[in-house]
Amino acid sequence: MNTSDFLNNWRRLSAASRVLILNSFTFNLGFYMLLPYLADHLQRSLGLSPWYVGLVIGLRVLSQQGLFLIGGTLGDYLGYKRLILLGCLIRVLGFALLGLAQNLPLLLLGAFFTGFAGALFTPSSNAYLAYQAPDQVQRNRIFAMQNWAREGGLLLGPLVGVSFMAVSFMWVGLVSALLFLALFFIQWCFLPELSEQVKRSATEQRFWQQWSSMIKNEHFMGFILCACAFHLFFQQLYLSLPNEISRRGLGSDVITWVFMTTSILGITLQMPISRWVSRTLGSAKAMGLGLLLMGGSFLCFLVDVADFSWLSFIAYGVIFSLGSMLLLPLLGAHIPLFCDKSELGSYYGLYSCVGGIAAFLGNVIIGWLLSLDGLNHNWIWLALALLGTLSGMGMYRQIRSLSVQQSA
């Protein structure tokens, strides 16, 4: 993406959109300072088995995405800014615990607080951002810019994190916590209240009635089930990737290079790919192809080049990143098509809640499989590639059907 394109898109944004996009960069900066190195810290420094590592990481996923529905619904009723601020404070506590804890109970508590914080601020942030787009074309552009900012944080986060890892993982956790504390004060001062938000009231509909109506929305649930594969694939950056790198006797610097590769590609290609999707490919094909590529990227783990073992991980990062760039912005941009504006937080929450449960169960199962001495890991990578193919075909049909309904 060239500078003039970015500036033109930036000028079209509201003040709130600009703050939220900058927040996305900062969220990922703090998050990726710590998370890429957590599994390696748990396994090498604390001596936990892959199953326990999967449990800690899976709990973080479950407490975040599994509780998104509660966080999103609270945002609909209490206001999005309030939930964003509260989430930042809780993540400060979670990251500090992960940095300081030396035993499993405290690690699990830190993982829970870290995830629950995301459950509070992420759906409210996405819902607030969706409010800023009057139509689908602008919404696609805004969420693409948000993903572009996230990639910037993903690029710098591991670089900052690895510099503190040279001292101690404790410093990684504490510095990440301080970053979120600073972010709390920045948003408190500069993120405007969403005056146009139509807050829901318990008198018009009980929250469980609202949840029931969402679950009965067949088109939305079909969309969610296909997207579950994305959540599972993404979590393997923190479980399968570090485990496979460690199994081949490579250092944690390879993790840094994989994240740098995906980030650089995201920064340079996200907006051009989004324009290509808008003008040529179309959303349905892009989302189906994205899942296919993300699942297929695990086939790179089948290859081990003598003296250049790291090459297969870089290839994995390239293919995974291309799939993510095709898919991720469109997932967030399409959710408002299924609901009324007053329910945005809840719909974003349910989407991530189901995905979180799927990712948690998948992490526990994959962590268990990785712990089995007699199992050939190639079967795991083949299964993930097959899942990408099937979910990609399902997502293509879902979005194509939705497009036909919207144009009718």
mmCIF file of N, CA and C in Angstrom, residues 2-128:
data_model
loop_
_atom_site.group_PDB
_atom_site.id
_atom_site.type_symbol
_atom_site.label_atom_id
_atom_site.label_comp_id
_atom_site.label_asym_id
_atom_site.label_seq_id
_atom_site.Cartn_x
_atom_site.Cartn_y
_atom_site.Cartn_z
ATOM 1 N N ASN A 2 0.700 2.165 -1.001
ATOM 2 C CA ASN A 2 1.539 3.347 -1.020
ATOM 3 C C ASN A 2 0.988 4.415 -0.078
ATOM 4 N N THR A 3 1.822 5.437 0.174
ATOM 5 C CA THR A 3 1.488 6.445 1.172
ATOM 6 C C THR A 3 0.250 7.240 0.787
ATOM 7 N N SER A 4 0.119 7.602 -0.493
ATOM 8 C CA SER A 4 -1.033 8.410 -0.906
ATOM 9 C C SER A 4 -2.341 7.655 -0.718
ATOM 10 N N ASP A 5 -2.351 6.348 -1.001
ATOM 11 C CA ASP A 5 -3.564 5.558 -0.784
ATOM 12 C C ASP A 5 -3.940 5.534 0.690
ATOM 13 N N PHE A 6 -2.928 5.340 1.547
ATOM 14 C CA PHE A 6 -3.214 5.301 2.977
ATOM 15 C C PHE A 6 -3.753 6.643 3.461
ATOM 16 N N LEU A 7 -3.127 7.732 3.018
ATOM 17 C CA LEU A 7 -3.569 9.048 3.477
ATOM 18 C C LEU A 7 -4.974 9.361 2.991
ATOM 19 N N ASN A 8 -5.293 8.965 1.767
ATOM 20 C CA ASN A 8 -6.653 9.190 1.258
ATOM 21 C C ASN A 8 -7.682 8.429 2.082
ATOM 22 N N ASN A 9 -7.374 7.180 2.397
ATOM 23 C CA ASN A 9 -8.282 6.396 3.236
ATOM 24 C C ASN A 9 -8.366 6.959 4.645
ATOM 25 N N TRP A 10 -7.228 7.427 5.169
ATOM 26 C CA TRP A 10 -7.184 7.966 6.527
ATOM 27 C C TRP A 10 -8.048 9.226 6.641
ATOM 28 N N ARG A 11 -8.017 10.083 5.612
ATOM 29 C CA ARG A 11 -8.800 11.329 5.650
ATOM 30 C C ARG A 11 -10.297 11.067 5.677
ATOM 31 N N ARG A 12 -10.721 9.944 5.135
ATOM 32 C CA ARG A 12 -12.147 9.632 5.104
ATOM 33 C C ARG A 12 -12.673 9.132 6.442
ATOM 34 N N LEU A 13 -11.787 8.810 7.365
ATOM 35 C CA LEU A 13 -12.203 8.231 8.635
ATOM 36 C C LEU A 13 -12.676 9.307 9.604
ATOM 37 N N SER A 14 -13.613 8.925 10.468
ATOM 38 C CA SER A 14 -14.013 9.798 11.566
ATOM 39 C C SER A 14 -12.915 9.806 12.619
ATOM 40 N N ALA A 15 -13.001 10.761 13.549
ATOM 41 C CA ALA A 15 -12.008 10.845 14.627
ATOM 42 C C ALA A 15 -12.003 9.565 15.458
ATOM 43 N N ALA A 16 -13.197 9.035 15.754
ATOM 44 C CA ALA A 16 -13.291 7.804 16.543
ATOM 45 C C ALA A 16 -12.655 6.633 15.804
ATOM 46 N N SER A 17 -12.870 6.542 14.479
ATOM 47 C CA SER A 17 -12.281 5.456 13.696
ATOM 48 C C SER A 17 -10.758 5.512 13.746
ATOM 49 N N ARG A 18 -10.221 6.718 13.690
ATOM 50 C CA ARG A 18 -8.763 6.852 13.739
ATOM 51 C C ARG A 18 -8.213 6.368 15.072
ATOM 52 N N VAL A 19 -8.884 6.729 16.176
ATOM 53 C CA VAL A 19 -8.441 6.283 17.497
ATOM 54 C C VAL A 19 -8.513 4.760 17.584
ATOM 55 N N LEU A 20 -9.613 4.182 17.091
ATOM 56 C CA LEU A 20 -9.792 2.740 17.187
ATOM 57 C C LEU A 20 -8.771 1.981 16.339
ATOM 58 N N ILE A 21 -8.434 2.513 15.173
ATOM 59 C CA ILE A 21 -7.433 1.860 14.326
ATOM 60 C C ILE A 21 -6.046 1.959 14.965
ATOM 61 N N LEU A 22 -5.728 3.105 15.552
ATOM 62 C CA LEU A 22 -4.472 3.226 16.279
ATOM 63 C C LEU A 22 -4.450 2.304 17.491
ATOM 64 N N ASN A 23 -5.614 2.138 18.131
ATOM 65 C CA ASN A 23 -5.710 1.207 19.255
ATOM 66 C C ASN A 23 -5.438 -0.218 18.813
ATOM 67 N N SER A 24 -5.920 -0.583 17.614
ATOM 68 C CA SER A 24 -5.678 -1.935 17.106
ATOM 69 C C SER A 24 -4.187 -2.207 16.977
ATOM 70 N N PHE A 25 -3.447 -1.188 16.526
ATOM 71 C CA PHE A 25 -1.991 -1.326 16.461
ATOM 72 C C PHE A 25 -1.410 -1.553 17.849
ATOM 73 N N THR A 26 -1.853 -0.749 18.825
ATOM 74 C CA THR A 26 -1.291 -0.838 20.175
ATOM 75 C C THR A 26 -1.704 -2.130 20.872
ATOM 76 N N PHE A 27 -2.975 -2.555 20.668
ATOM 77 C CA PHE A 27 -3.421 -3.843 21.225
ATOM 78 C C PHE A 27 -2.477 -4.961 20.786
ATOM 79 N N ASN A 28 -2.199 -5.013 19.477
ATOM 80 C CA ASN A 28 -1.366 -6.093 18.957
ATOM 81 C C ASN A 28 0.092 -5.947 19.360
ATOM 82 N N LEU A 29 0.560 -4.713 19.500
ATOM 83 C CA LEU A 29 1.932 -4.503 19.947
ATOM 84 C C LEU A 29 2.148 -5.147 21.308
ATOM 85 N N GLY A 30 1.248 -4.859 22.262
ATOM 86 C CA GLY A 30 1.368 -5.446 23.591
ATOM 87 C C GLY A 30 1.122 -6.939 23.599
ATOM 88 N N PHE A 31 0.125 -7.368 22.825
ATOM 89 C CA PHE A 31 -0.243 -8.779 22.797
ATOM 90 C C PHE A 31 0.875 -9.636 22.231
ATOM 91 N N TYR A 32 1.457 -9.197 21.101
ATOM 92 C CA TYR A 32 2.468 -10.008 20.428
ATOM 93 C C TYR A 32 3.868 -9.804 21.003
ATOM 94 N N MET A 33 4.015 -8.902 21.942
ATOM 95 C CA MET A 33 5.252 -8.884 22.728
ATOM 96 C C MET A 33 5.350 -10.150 23.569
ATOM 97 N N LEU A 34 4.195 -10.661 24.026
ATOM 98 C CA LEU A 34 4.184 -11.748 24.999
ATOM 99 C C LEU A 34 3.766 -13.096 24.429
ATOM 100 N N LEU A 35 2.637 -13.137 23.704
ATOM 101 C CA LEU A 35 2.040 -14.426 23.331
ATOM 102 C C LEU A 35 2.940 -15.317 22.480
ATOM 103 N N PRO A 36 3.714 -14.803 21.505
ATOM 104 C CA PRO A 36 4.532 -15.728 20.706
ATOM 105 C C PRO A 36 5.563 -16.489 21.520
ATOM 106 N N TYR A 37 5.952 -15.947 22.670
ATOM 107 C CA TYR A 37 7.005 -16.563 23.473
ATOM 108 C C TYR A 37 6.460 -17.277 24.704
ATOM 109 N N LEU A 38 5.132 -17.229 24.901
ATOM 110 C CA LEU A 38 4.556 -17.845 26.093
ATOM 111 C C LEU A 38 4.746 -19.360 26.088
ATOM 112 N N ALA A 39 4.405 -20.018 24.964
ATOM 113 C CA ALA A 39 4.530 -21.474 24.906
ATOM 114 C C ALA A 39 5.981 -21.902 25.111
ATOM 115 N N ASP A 40 6.911 -21.182 24.498
ATOM 116 C CA ASP A 40 8.335 -21.517 24.655
ATOM 117 C C ASP A 40 8.777 -21.327 26.104
ATOM 118 N N HIS A 41 8.295 -20.264 26.757
ATOM 119 C CA HIS A 41 8.613 -20.010 28.168
ATOM 120 C C HIS A 41 8.055 -21.114 29.060
ATOM 121 N N LEU A 42 6.805 -21.499 28.802
ATOM 122 C CA LEU A 42 6.182 -22.530 29.623
ATOM 123 C C LEU A 42 6.883 -23.874 29.471
ATOM 124 N N GLN A 43 7.317 -24.183 28.247
ATOM 125 C CA GLN A 43 7.897 -25.490 27.972
ATOM 126 C C GLN A 43 9.377 -25.558 28.360
ATOM 127 N N ARG A 44 10.148 -24.536 27.988
ATOM 128 C CA ARG A 44 11.594 -24.593 28.224
ATOM 129 C C ARG A 44 11.966 -24.065 29.607
ATOM 130 N N SER A 45 11.413 -22.913 29.988
ATOM 131 C CA SER A 45 11.817 -22.294 31.255
ATOM 132 C C SER A 45 11.155 -22.947 32.457
ATOM 133 N N LEU A 46 9.842 -23.237 32.344
ATOM 134 C CA LEU A 46 9.104 -23.787 33.486
ATOM 135 C C LEU A 46 8.960 -25.308 33.417
ATOM 136 N N GLY A 47 9.310 -25.910 32.278
ATOM 137 C CA GLY A 47 9.316 -27.363 32.175
ATOM 138 C C GLY A 47 7.951 -28.014 32.069
ATOM 139 N N LEU A 48 6.936 -27.283 31.596
ATOM 140 C CA LEU A 48 5.605 -27.864 31.449
ATOM 141 C C LEU A 48 5.547 -28.739 30.197
ATOM 142 N N SER A 49 4.734 -29.793 30.257
ATOM 143 C CA SER A 49 4.556 -30.674 29.105
ATOM 144 C C SER A 49 3.687 -29.977 28.067
ATOM 145 N N PRO A 50 3.728 -30.430 26.792
ATOM 146 C CA PRO A 50 2.884 -29.815 25.763
ATOM 147 C C PRO A 50 1.394 -29.809 26.121
ATOM 148 N N TRP A 51 0.943 -30.851 26.877
ATOM 149 C CA TRP A 51 -0.478 -30.876 27.237
ATOM 150 C C TRP A 51 -0.818 -29.704 28.153
ATOM 151 N N TYR A 52 0.036 -29.424 29.155
ATOM 152 C CA TYR A 52 -0.203 -28.306 30.067
ATOM 153 C C TYR A 52 -0.039 -26.969 29.343
ATOM 154 N N VAL A 53 0.901 -26.909 28.410
ATOM 155 C CA VAL A 53 1.055 -25.700 27.609
ATOM 156 C C VAL A 53 -0.225 -25.442 26.813
ATOM 157 N N GLY A 54 -0.758 -26.503 26.202
ATOM 158 C CA GLY A 54 -2.016 -26.373 25.469
ATOM 159 C C GLY A 54 -3.156 -25.962 26.375
ATOM 160 N N LEU A 55 -3.157 -26.430 27.625
ATOM 161 C CA LEU A 55 -4.207 -26.072 28.571
ATOM 162 C C LEU A 55 -4.153 -24.585 28.919
ATOM 163 N N VAL A 56 -2.949 -24.064 29.194
ATOM 164 C CA VAL A 56 -2.802 -22.644 29.532
ATOM 165 C C VAL A 56 -3.218 -21.759 28.351
ATOM 166 N N ILE A 57 -2.691 -22.089 27.176
ATOM 167 C CA ILE A 57 -3.013 -21.288 25.994
ATOM 168 C C ILE A 57 -4.487 -21.442 25.634
ATOM 169 N N GLY A 58 -5.005 -22.667 25.768
ATOM 170 C CA GLY A 58 -6.413 -22.900 25.465
ATOM 171 C C GLY A 58 -7.338 -22.161 26.412
ATOM 172 N N LEU A 59 -6.965 -22.068 27.697
ATOM 173 C CA LEU A 59 -7.787 -21.318 28.648
ATOM 174 C C LEU A 59 -7.799 -19.840 28.302
ATOM 175 N N ARG A 60 -6.657 -19.327 27.880
ATOM 176 C CA ARG A 60 -6.610 -17.926 27.435
ATOM 177 C C ARG A 60 -7.566 -17.710 26.275
ATOM 178 N N VAL A 61 -7.578 -18.650 25.330
ATOM 179 C CA VAL A 61 -8.484 -18.553 24.183
ATOM 180 C C VAL A 61 -9.933 -18.667 24.631
ATOM 181 N N LEU A 62 -10.217 -19.664 25.480
ATOM 182 C CA LEU A 62 -11.595 -19.894 25.906
ATOM 183 C C LEU A 62 -12.134 -18.724 26.715
ATOM 184 N N SER A 63 -11.331 -18.189 27.637
ATOM 185 C CA SER A 63 -11.807 -17.089 28.471
ATOM 186 C C SER A 63 -11.966 -15.810 27.680
ATOM 187 N N GLN A 64 -11.281 -15.703 26.546
ATOM 188 C CA GLN A 64 -11.471 -14.525 25.694
ATOM 189 C C GLN A 64 -12.625 -14.753 24.729
ATOM 190 N N GLN A 65 -12.418 -15.655 23.801
ATOM 191 C CA GLN A 65 -13.429 -15.824 22.757
ATOM 192 C C GLN A 65 -14.667 -16.545 23.279
ATOM 193 N N GLY A 66 -14.484 -17.412 24.278
ATOM 194 C CA GLY A 66 -15.628 -18.096 24.846
ATOM 195 C C GLY A 66 -16.536 -17.192 25.653
ATOM 196 N N LEU A 67 -16.013 -16.055 26.142
ATOM 197 C CA LEU A 67 -16.816 -15.100 26.909
ATOM 198 C C LEU A 67 -17.116 -13.823 26.117
ATOM 199 N N PHE A 68 -16.790 -13.828 24.845
ATOM 200 C CA PHE A 68 -17.085 -12.673 24.001
ATOM 201 C C PHE A 68 -18.581 -12.329 24.004
ATOM 202 N N LEU A 69 -19.437 -13.340 24.064
ATOM 203 C CA LEU A 69 -20.873 -13.081 24.031
ATOM 204 C C LEU A 69 -21.290 -12.222 25.213
ATOM 205 N N ILE A 70 -20.759 -12.534 26.404
ATOM 206 C CA ILE A 70 -21.073 -11.733 27.585
ATOM 207 C C ILE A 70 -20.516 -10.319 27.429
ATOM 208 N N GLY A 71 -19.252 -10.222 26.982
ATOM 209 C CA GLY A 71 -18.646 -8.909 26.792
ATOM 210 C C GLY A 71 -19.375 -8.078 25.753
ATOM 211 N N GLY A 72 -19.749 -8.698 24.633
ATOM 212 C CA GLY A 72 -20.457 -7.967 23.589
ATOM 213 C C GLY A 72 -21.829 -7.499 24.035
ATOM 214 N N THR A 73 -22.553 -8.364 24.753
ATOM 215 C CA THR A 73 -23.873 -7.995 25.250
ATOM 216 C C THR A 73 -23.784 -6.863 26.268
ATOM 217 N N LEU A 74 -22.784 -6.931 27.153
ATOM 218 C CA LEU A 74 -22.584 -5.837 28.106
ATOM 219 C C LEU A 74 -22.312 -4.524 27.375
ATOM 220 N N GLY A 75 -21.569 -4.589 26.269
ATOM 221 C CA GLY A 75 -21.322 -3.390 25.481
ATOM 222 C C GLY A 75 -22.599 -2.817 24.894
ATOM 223 N N ASP A 76 -23.505 -3.692 24.422
ATOM 224 C CA ASP A 76 -24.786 -3.227 23.880
ATOM 225 C C ASP A 76 -25.624 -2.524 24.938
ATOM 226 N N TYR A 77 -25.536 -2.983 26.189
ATOM 227 C CA TYR A 77 -26.371 -2.442 27.264
ATOM 228 C C TYR A 77 -25.707 -1.283 28.012
ATOM 229 N N LEU A 78 -24.383 -1.341 28.193
ATOM 230 C CA LEU A 78 -23.701 -0.363 29.049
ATOM 231 C C LEU A 78 -22.912 0.692 28.275
ATOM 232 N N GLY A 79 -22.647 0.434 27.004
ATOM 233 C CA GLY A 79 -21.855 1.369 26.211
ATOM 234 C C GLY A 79 -20.499 0.781 25.863
ATOM 235 N N TYR A 80 -20.074 1.003 24.627
ATOM 236 C CA TYR A 80 -18.868 0.355 24.126
ATOM 237 C C TYR A 80 -17.588 0.920 24.753
ATOM 238 N N LYS A 81 -17.529 2.229 24.954
ATOM 239 C CA LYS A 81 -16.310 2.818 25.507
ATOM 240 C C LYS A 81 -16.034 2.284 26.908
ATOM 241 N N ARG A 82 -17.061 2.149 27.722
ATOM 242 C CA ARG A 82 -16.892 1.682 29.096
ATOM 243 C C ARG A 82 -16.275 0.283 29.123
ATOM 244 N N LEU A 83 -16.734 -0.589 28.223
ATOM 245 C CA LEU A 83 -16.209 -1.963 28.193
ATOM 246 C C LEU A 83 -14.779 -2.010 27.663
ATOM 247 N N ILE A 84 -14.452 -1.117 26.729
ATOM 248 C CA ILE A 84 -13.080 -1.058 26.208
ATOM 249 C C ILE A 84 -12.113 -0.685 27.327
ATOM 250 N N LEU A 85 -12.470 0.301 28.126
ATOM 251 C CA LEU A 85 -11.606 0.744 29.222
ATOM 252 C C LEU A 85 -11.444 -0.343 30.284
ATOM 253 N N LEU A 86 -12.557 -0.985 30.662
ATOM 254 C CA LEU A 86 -12.497 -2.029 31.677
ATOM 255 C C LEU A 86 -11.618 -3.191 31.217
ATOM 256 N N GLY A 87 -11.731 -3.560 29.948
ATOM 257 C CA GLY A 87 -10.914 -4.644 29.416
ATOM 258 C C GLY A 87 -9.432 -4.350 29.477
ATOM 259 N N CYS A 88 -9.046 -3.110 29.214
ATOM 260 C CA CYS A 88 -7.631 -2.749 29.281
ATOM 261 C C CYS A 88 -7.074 -2.933 30.689
ATOM 262 N N LEU A 89 -7.845 -2.536 31.696
ATOM 263 C CA LEU A 89 -7.378 -2.666 33.081
ATOM 264 C C LEU A 89 -7.195 -4.130 33.475
ATOM 265 N N ILE A 90 -8.137 -4.978 33.079
ATOM 266 C CA ILE A 90 -8.039 -6.397 33.439
ATOM 267 C C ILE A 90 -6.862 -7.060 32.724
ATOM 268 N N ARG A 91 -6.578 -6.644 31.495
ATOM 269 C CA ARG A 91 -5.429 -7.230 30.795
ATOM 270 C C ARG A 91 -4.113 -6.830 31.452
ATOM 271 N N VAL A 92 -4.049 -5.661 32.047
ATOM 272 C CA VAL A 92 -2.850 -5.283 32.800
ATOM 273 C C VAL A 92 -2.556 -6.337 33.862
ATOM 274 N N LEU A 93 -3.587 -6.734 34.609
ATOM 275 C CA LEU A 93 -3.426 -7.747 35.655
ATOM 276 C C LEU A 93 -3.035 -9.099 35.064
ATOM 277 N N GLY A 94 -3.669 -9.494 33.966
ATOM 278 C CA GLY A 94 -3.386 -10.779 33.346
ATOM 279 C C GLY A 94 -1.964 -10.898 32.845
ATOM 280 N N PHE A 95 -1.469 -9.880 32.138
ATOM 281 C CA PHE A 95 -0.106 -9.938 31.609
ATOM 282 C C PHE A 95 0.928 -9.910 32.731
ATOM 283 N N ALA A 96 0.658 -9.138 33.793
ATOM 284 C CA ALA A 96 1.583 -9.110 34.921
ATOM 285 C C ALA A 96 1.692 -10.495 35.568
ATOM 286 N N LEU A 97 0.561 -11.189 35.712
ATOM 287 C CA LEU A 97 0.581 -12.533 36.293
ATOM 288 C C LEU A 97 1.345 -13.520 35.404
ATOM 289 N N LEU A 98 1.129 -13.462 34.096
ATOM 290 C CA LEU A 98 1.837 -14.375 33.199
ATOM 291 C C LEU A 98 3.342 -14.153 33.261
ATOM 292 N N GLY A 99 3.756 -12.905 33.459
ATOM 293 C CA GLY A 99 5.177 -12.616 33.538
ATOM 294 C C GLY A 99 5.820 -13.056 34.839
ATOM 295 N N LEU A 100 5.037 -13.024 35.931
ATOM 296 C CA LEU A 100 5.599 -13.293 37.251
ATOM 297 C C LEU A 100 5.374 -14.722 37.745
ATOM 298 N N ALA A 101 4.305 -15.381 37.267
ATOM 299 C CA ALA A 101 3.903 -16.683 37.823
ATOM 300 C C ALA A 101 4.947 -17.767 37.545
ATOM 301 N N GLN A 102 5.129 -18.636 38.543
ATOM 302 C CA GLN A 102 6.064 -19.753 38.426
ATOM 303 C C GLN A 102 5.369 -21.106 38.617
ATOM 304 N N ASN A 103 4.051 -21.104 38.841
ATOM 305 C CA ASN A 103 3.327 -22.362 39.040
ATOM 306 C C ASN A 103 2.056 -22.357 38.191
ATOM 307 N N LEU A 104 1.510 -23.552 37.968
ATOM 308 C CA LEU A 104 0.390 -23.717 37.054
ATOM 309 C C LEU A 104 -0.870 -22.959 37.488
ATOM 310 N N PRO A 105 -1.279 -22.988 38.766
ATOM 311 C CA PRO A 105 -2.503 -22.258 39.149
ATOM 312 C C PRO A 105 -2.442 -20.765 38.829
ATOM 313 N N LEU A 106 -1.312 -20.113 39.133
ATOM 314 C CA LEU A 106 -1.200 -18.685 38.840
ATOM 315 C C LEU A 106 -1.122 -18.426 37.335
ATOM 316 N N LEU A 107 -0.482 -19.331 36.611
ATOM 317 C CA LEU A 107 -0.444 -19.201 35.147
ATOM 318 C C LEU A 107 -1.847 -19.298 34.555
ATOM 319 N N LEU A 108 -2.651 -20.219 35.077
ATOM 320 C CA LEU A 108 -4.027 -20.354 34.599
ATOM 321 C C LEU A 108 -4.841 -19.108 34.941
ATOM 322 N N LEU A 109 -4.617 -18.533 36.126
ATOM 323 C CA LEU A 109 -5.329 -17.307 36.505
ATOM 324 C C LEU A 109 -4.928 -16.153 35.589
ATOM 325 N N GLY A 110 -3.629 -16.034 35.316
ATOM 326 C CA GLY A 110 -3.167 -14.996 34.404
ATOM 327 C C GLY A 110 -3.719 -15.180 33.007
ATOM 328 N N ALA A 111 -3.777 -16.437 32.550
ATOM 329 C CA ALA A 111 -4.344 -16.724 31.223
ATOM 330 C C ALA A 111 -5.821 -16.342 31.174
ATOM 331 N N PHE A 112 -6.556 -16.628 32.271
ATOM 332 C CA PHE A 112 -7.977 -16.283 32.311
ATOM 333 C C PHE A 112 -8.175 -14.774 32.253
ATOM 334 N N PHE A 113 -7.443 -14.011 33.082
ATOM 335 C CA PHE A 113 -7.597 -12.558 33.085
ATOM 336 C C PHE A 113 -7.218 -11.959 31.724
ATOM 337 N N THR A 114 -6.152 -12.493 31.129
ATOM 338 C CA THR A 114 -5.721 -11.994 29.815
ATOM 339 C C THR A 114 -6.811 -12.196 28.771
ATOM 340 N N GLY A 115 -7.424 -13.382 28.785
ATOM 341 C CA GLY A 115 -8.477 -13.660 27.816
ATOM 342 C C GLY A 115 -9.753 -12.901 28.102
ATOM 343 N N PHE A 116 -10.168 -12.850 29.378
ATOM 344 C CA PHE A 116 -11.403 -12.167 29.728
ATOM 345 C C PHE A 116 -11.349 -10.680 29.378
ATOM 346 N N ALA A 117 -10.167 -10.091 29.508
ATOM 347 C CA ALA A 117 -9.997 -8.694 29.121
ATOM 348 C C ALA A 117 -10.338 -8.493 27.642
ATOM 349 N N GLY A 118 -9.826 -9.399 26.799
ATOM 350 C CA GLY A 118 -10.137 -9.313 25.377
ATOM 351 C C GLY A 118 -11.613 -9.507 25.097
ATOM 352 N N ALA A 119 -12.270 -10.354 25.911
ATOM 353 C CA ALA A 119 -13.709 -10.572 25.752
ATOM 354 C C ALA A 119 -14.503 -9.308 26.030
ATOM 355 N N LEU A 120 -13.954 -8.425 26.846
ATOM 356 C CA LEU A 120 -14.641 -7.178 27.159
ATOM 357 C C LEU A 120 -14.398 -6.111 26.093
ATOM 358 N N PHE A 121 -13.128 -5.911 25.680
ATOM 359 C CA PHE A 121 -12.891 -4.764 24.800
ATOM 360 C C PHE A 121 -12.973 -5.068 23.310
ATOM 361 N N THR A 122 -12.746 -6.310 22.881
ATOM 362 C CA THR A 122 -12.714 -6.575 21.439
ATOM 363 C C THR A 122 -14.068 -6.448 20.752
ATOM 364 N N PRO A 123 -15.151 -7.100 21.220
ATOM 365 C CA PRO A 123 -16.429 -6.933 20.521
ATOM 366 C C PRO A 123 -16.937 -5.503 20.568
ATOM 367 N N SER A 124 -16.695 -4.792 21.674
ATOM 368 C CA SER A 124 -17.124 -3.395 21.763
ATOM 369 C C SER A 124 -16.332 -2.519 20.807
ATOM 370 N N SER A 125 -15.040 -2.805 20.661
ATOM 371 C CA SER A 125 -14.219 -2.041 19.719
ATOM 372 C C SER A 125 -14.681 -2.270 18.284
ATOM 373 N N ASN A 126 -14.967 -3.538 17.935
ATOM 374 C CA ASN A 126 -15.442 -3.833 16.579
ATOM 375 C C ASN A 126 -16.816 -3.232 16.316
ATOM 376 N N ALA A 127 -17.703 -3.315 17.311
ATOM 377 C CA ALA A 127 -19.041 -2.753 17.146
ATOM 378 C C ALA A 127 -18.975 -1.233 16.997
ATOM 379 N N TYR A 128 -18.136 -0.588 17.801
ATOM 380 C CA TYR A 128 -17.941 0.863 17.708
ATOM 381 C C TYR A 128 -17.437 1.213 16.308
#
